[in-house]
PDB file of C-alpha atoms in Angstrom:
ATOM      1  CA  UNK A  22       0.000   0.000   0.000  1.00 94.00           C
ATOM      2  CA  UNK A  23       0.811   3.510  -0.395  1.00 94.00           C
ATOM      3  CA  UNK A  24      -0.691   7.105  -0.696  1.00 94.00           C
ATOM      4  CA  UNK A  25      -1.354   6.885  -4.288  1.00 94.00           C
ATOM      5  CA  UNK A  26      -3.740   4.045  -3.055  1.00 97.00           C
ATOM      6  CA  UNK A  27      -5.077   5.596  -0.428  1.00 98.00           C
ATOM      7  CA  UNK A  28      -6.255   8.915  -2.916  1.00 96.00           C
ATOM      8  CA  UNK A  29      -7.606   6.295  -5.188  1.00 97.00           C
ATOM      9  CA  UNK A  30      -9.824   4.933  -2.743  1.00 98.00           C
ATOM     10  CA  UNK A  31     -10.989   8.253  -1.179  1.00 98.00           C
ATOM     11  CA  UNK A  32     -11.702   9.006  -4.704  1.00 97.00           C
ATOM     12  CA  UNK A  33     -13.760   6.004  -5.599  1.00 98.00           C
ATOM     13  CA  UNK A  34     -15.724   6.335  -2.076  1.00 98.00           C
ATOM     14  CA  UNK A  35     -16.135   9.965  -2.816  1.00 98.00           C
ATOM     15  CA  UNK A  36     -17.990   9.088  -6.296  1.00 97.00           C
ATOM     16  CA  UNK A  37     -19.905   6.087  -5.057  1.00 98.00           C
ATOM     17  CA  UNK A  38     -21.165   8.524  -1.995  1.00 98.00           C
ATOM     18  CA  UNK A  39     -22.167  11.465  -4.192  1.00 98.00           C
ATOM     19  CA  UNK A  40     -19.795  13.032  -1.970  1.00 98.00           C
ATOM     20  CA  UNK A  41     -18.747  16.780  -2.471  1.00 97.00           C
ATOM     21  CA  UNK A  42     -15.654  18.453  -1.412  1.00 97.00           C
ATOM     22  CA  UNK A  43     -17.140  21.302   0.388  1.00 96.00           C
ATOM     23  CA  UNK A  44     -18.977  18.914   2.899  1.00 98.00           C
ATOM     24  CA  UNK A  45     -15.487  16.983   2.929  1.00 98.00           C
ATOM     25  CA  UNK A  46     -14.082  19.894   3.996  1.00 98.00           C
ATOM     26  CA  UNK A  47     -16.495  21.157   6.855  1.00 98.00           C
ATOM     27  CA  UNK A  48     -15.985  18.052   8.570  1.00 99.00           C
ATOM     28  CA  UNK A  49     -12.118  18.286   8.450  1.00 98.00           C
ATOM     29  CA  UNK A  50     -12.617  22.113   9.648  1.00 98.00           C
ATOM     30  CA  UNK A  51     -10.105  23.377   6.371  1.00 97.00           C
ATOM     31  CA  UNK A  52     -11.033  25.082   3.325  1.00 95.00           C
ATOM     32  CA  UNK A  53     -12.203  23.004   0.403  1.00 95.00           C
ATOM     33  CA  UNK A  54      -9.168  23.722  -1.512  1.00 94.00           C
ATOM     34  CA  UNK A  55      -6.955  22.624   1.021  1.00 95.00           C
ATOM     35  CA  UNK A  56      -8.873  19.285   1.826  1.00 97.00           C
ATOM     36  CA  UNK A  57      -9.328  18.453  -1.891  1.00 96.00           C
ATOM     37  CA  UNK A  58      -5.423  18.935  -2.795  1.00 93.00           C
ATOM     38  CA  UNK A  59      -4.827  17.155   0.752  1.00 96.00           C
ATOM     39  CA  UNK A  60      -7.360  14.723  -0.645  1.00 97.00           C
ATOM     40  CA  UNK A  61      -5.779  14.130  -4.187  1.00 94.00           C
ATOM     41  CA  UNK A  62      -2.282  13.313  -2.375  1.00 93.00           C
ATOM     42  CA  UNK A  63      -0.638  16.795  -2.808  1.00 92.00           C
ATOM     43  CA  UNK A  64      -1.005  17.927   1.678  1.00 94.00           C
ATOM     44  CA  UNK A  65      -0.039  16.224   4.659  1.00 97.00           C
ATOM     45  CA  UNK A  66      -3.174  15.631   7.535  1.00 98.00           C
ATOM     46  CA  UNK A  67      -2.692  15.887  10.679  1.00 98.00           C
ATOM     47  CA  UNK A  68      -3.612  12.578  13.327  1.00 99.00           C
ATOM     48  CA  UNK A  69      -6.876  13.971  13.869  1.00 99.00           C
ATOM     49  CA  UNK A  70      -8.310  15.210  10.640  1.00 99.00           C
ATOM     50  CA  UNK A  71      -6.445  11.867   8.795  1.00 99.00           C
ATOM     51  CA  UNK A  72      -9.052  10.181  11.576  1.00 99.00           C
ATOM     52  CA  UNK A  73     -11.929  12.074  10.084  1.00 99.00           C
ATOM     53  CA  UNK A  74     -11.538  11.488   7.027  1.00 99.00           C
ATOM     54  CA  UNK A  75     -10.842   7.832   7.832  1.00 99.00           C
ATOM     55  CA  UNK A  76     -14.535   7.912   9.135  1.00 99.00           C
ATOM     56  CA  UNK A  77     -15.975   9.471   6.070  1.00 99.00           C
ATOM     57  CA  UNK A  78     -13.680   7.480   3.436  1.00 99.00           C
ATOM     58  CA  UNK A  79     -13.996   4.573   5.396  1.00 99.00           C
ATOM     59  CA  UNK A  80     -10.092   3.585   5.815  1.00 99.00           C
ATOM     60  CA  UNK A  81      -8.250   1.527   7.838  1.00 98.00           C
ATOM     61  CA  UNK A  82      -6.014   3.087  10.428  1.00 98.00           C
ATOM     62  CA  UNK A  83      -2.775   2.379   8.072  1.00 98.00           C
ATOM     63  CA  UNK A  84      -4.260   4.008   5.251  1.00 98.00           C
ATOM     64  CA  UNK A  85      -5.349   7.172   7.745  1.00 99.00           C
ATOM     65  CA  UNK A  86      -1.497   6.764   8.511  1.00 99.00           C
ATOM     66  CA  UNK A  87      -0.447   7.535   4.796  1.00 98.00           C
ATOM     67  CA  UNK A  88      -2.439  10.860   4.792  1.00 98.00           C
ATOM     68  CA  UNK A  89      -0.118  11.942   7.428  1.00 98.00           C
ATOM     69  CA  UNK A  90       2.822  10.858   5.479  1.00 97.00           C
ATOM     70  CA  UNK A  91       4.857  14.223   3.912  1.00 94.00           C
ATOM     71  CA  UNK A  92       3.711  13.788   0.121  1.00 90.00           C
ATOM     72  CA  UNK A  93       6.183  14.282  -2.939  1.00 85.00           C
ATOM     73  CA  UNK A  94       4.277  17.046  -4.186  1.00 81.00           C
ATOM     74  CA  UNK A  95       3.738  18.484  -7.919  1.00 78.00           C
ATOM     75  CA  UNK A  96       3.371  15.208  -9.348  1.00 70.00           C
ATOM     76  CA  UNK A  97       1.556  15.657 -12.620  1.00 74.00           C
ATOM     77  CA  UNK A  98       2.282  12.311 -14.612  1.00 75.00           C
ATOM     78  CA  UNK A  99       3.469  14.210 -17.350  1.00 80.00           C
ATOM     79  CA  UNK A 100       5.849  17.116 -17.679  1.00 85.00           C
ATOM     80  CA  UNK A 101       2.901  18.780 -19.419  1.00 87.00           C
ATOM     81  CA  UNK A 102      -0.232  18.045 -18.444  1.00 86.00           C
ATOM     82  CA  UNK A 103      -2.737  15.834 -20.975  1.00 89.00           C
ATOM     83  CA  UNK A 104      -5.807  17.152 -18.893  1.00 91.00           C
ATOM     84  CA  UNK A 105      -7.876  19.786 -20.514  1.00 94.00           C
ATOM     85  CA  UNK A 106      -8.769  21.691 -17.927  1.00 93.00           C
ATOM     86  CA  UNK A 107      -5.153  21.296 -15.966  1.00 92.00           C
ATOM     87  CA  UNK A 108      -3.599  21.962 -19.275  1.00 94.00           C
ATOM     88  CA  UNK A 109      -5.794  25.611 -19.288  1.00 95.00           C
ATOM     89  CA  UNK A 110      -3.425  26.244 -16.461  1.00 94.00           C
ATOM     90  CA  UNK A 111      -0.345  24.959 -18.171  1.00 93.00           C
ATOM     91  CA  UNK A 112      -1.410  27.322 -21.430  1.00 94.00           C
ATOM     92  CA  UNK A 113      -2.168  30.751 -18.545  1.00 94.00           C
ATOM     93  CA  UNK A 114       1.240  30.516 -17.327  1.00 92.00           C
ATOM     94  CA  UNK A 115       2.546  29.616 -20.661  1.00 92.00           C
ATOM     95  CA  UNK A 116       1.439  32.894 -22.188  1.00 89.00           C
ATOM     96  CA  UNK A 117       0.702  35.025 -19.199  1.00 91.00           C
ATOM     97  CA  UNK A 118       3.585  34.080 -17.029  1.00 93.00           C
ATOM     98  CA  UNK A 119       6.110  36.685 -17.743  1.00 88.00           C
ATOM     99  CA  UNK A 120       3.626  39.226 -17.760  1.00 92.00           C
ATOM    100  CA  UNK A 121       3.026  37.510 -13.927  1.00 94.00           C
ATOM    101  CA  UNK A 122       6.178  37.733 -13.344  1.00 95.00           C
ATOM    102  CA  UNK A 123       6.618  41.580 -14.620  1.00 94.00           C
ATOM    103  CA  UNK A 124       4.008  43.038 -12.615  1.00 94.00           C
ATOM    104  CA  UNK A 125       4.648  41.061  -9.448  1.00 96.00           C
ATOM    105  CA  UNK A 126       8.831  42.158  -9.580  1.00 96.00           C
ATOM    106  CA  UNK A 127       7.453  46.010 -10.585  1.00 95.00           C
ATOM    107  CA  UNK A 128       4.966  45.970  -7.504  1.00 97.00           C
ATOM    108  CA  UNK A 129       7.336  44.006  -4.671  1.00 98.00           C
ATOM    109  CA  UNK A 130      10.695  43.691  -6.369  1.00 97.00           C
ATOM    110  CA  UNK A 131      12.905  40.787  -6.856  1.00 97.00           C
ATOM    111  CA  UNK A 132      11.469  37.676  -5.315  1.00 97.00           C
ATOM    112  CA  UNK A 133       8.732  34.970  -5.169  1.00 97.00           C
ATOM    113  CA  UNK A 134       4.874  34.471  -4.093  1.00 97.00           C
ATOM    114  CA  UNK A 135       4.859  31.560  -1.605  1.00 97.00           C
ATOM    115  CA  UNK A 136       3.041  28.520  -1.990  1.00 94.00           C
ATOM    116  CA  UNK A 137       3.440  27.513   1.263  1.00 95.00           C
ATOM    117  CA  UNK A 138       2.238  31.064   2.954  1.00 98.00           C
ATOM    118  CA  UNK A 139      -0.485  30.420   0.622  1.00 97.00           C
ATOM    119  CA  UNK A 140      -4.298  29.946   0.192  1.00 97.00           C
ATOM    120  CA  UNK A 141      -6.906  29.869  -2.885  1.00 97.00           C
ATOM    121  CA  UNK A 142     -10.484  30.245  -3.346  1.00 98.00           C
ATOM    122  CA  UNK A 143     -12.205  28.549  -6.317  1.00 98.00           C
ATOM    123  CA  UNK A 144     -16.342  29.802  -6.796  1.00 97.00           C
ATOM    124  CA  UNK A 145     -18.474  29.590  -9.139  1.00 98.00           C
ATOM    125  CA  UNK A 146     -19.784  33.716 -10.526  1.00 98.00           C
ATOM    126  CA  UNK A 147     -22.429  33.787 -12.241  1.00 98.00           C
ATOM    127  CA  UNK A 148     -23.499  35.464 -15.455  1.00 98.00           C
ATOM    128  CA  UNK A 149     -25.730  35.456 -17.854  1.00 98.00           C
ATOM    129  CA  UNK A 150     -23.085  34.491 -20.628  1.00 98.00           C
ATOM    130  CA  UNK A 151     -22.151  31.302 -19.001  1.00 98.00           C
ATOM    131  CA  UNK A 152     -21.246  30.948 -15.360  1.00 99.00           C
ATOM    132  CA  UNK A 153     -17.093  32.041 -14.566  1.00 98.00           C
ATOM    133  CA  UNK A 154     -14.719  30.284 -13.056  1.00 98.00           C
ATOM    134  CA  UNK A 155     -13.128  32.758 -10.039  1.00 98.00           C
ATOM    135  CA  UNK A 156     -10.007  31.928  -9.047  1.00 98.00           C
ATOM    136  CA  UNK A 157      -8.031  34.194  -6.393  1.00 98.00           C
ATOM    137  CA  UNK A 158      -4.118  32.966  -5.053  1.00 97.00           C
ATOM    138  CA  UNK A 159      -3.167  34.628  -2.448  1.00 98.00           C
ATOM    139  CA  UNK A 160       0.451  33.621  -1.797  1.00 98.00           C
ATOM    140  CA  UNK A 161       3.077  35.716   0.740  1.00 98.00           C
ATOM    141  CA  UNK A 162       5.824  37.691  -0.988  1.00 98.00           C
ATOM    142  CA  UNK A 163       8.899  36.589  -0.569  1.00 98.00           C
ATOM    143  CA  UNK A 164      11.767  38.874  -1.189  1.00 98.00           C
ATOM    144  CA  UNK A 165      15.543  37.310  -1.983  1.00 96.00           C
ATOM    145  CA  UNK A 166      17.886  37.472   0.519  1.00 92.00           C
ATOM    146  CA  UNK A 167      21.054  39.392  -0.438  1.00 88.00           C
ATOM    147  CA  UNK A 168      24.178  37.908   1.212  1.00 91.00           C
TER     148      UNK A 168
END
């Protein structure tokens, strides 16, 4: 066994429940983006939320053991991404990254945005074109250190 198995079979529950992330993530007491990427193998749980999500995945105490286990994270199969919508992402930073990267350096100077000081929100906004994806990364600045 190991933690890819364990996402597989939260997956599979999650489907045969009619399960949704946002409940998931109530339960654990984290955001929904947090719990889903926790979820999908990418976070590490802590004793107790790995224990609730044992109870609503059903898993055995070793598998609630791999959720706590420090994940190899930003493992796409592929160095670019087959997905449709996960290549949309791939394709945004393709052609918008430098300009990303521009504004960011112009506004803070020379450094990074965190993804560990880091959060997301993902809703739905409506409109009467089509309903819009809204996506909003919040990420700490982090300034290089000059030595």
């Amino acid at each position: 066994m190991n933690r890819n198995d364990v996402t597989e079979k939260i997956i599979a529950t999650k489907v045969s429940k009619g399960l949704k992330w946002e409940d998931v993530a109530k339960k654990v007491g984290l955001s929904k983006e947090w719990v889903t990427a926790g979820c999908l193998g990418q976070m590490t749980f802590d004793a107790k939320q790995a224990k609730i999500l044992g109870k609503i995945f059903g898993l055995s105490v070793e598998e609630q053991k791999w959720l706590q286990v420090v994940p190899y994270k930003g493992s796409l199969p592929t160095p670019v991404p087959t997905d449709p919508l996960i290549y949309r992402w791939y394709e945004i930073v393709s052609v918008y990254g430098s300009t990303i990267k521009e504004l960011i350096h112009e506004e803070f100077g020379d450094g990074i945005m965190s993804a560990i000081d880091f959060s997301m929100d993902i809703v739905r906004q409506p409109d009467p074109k089509g309903d819009r994806v809204n996506v909003v990364l919040s990420g700490k600045f982090l300034p290089y250190k000059q030595y």
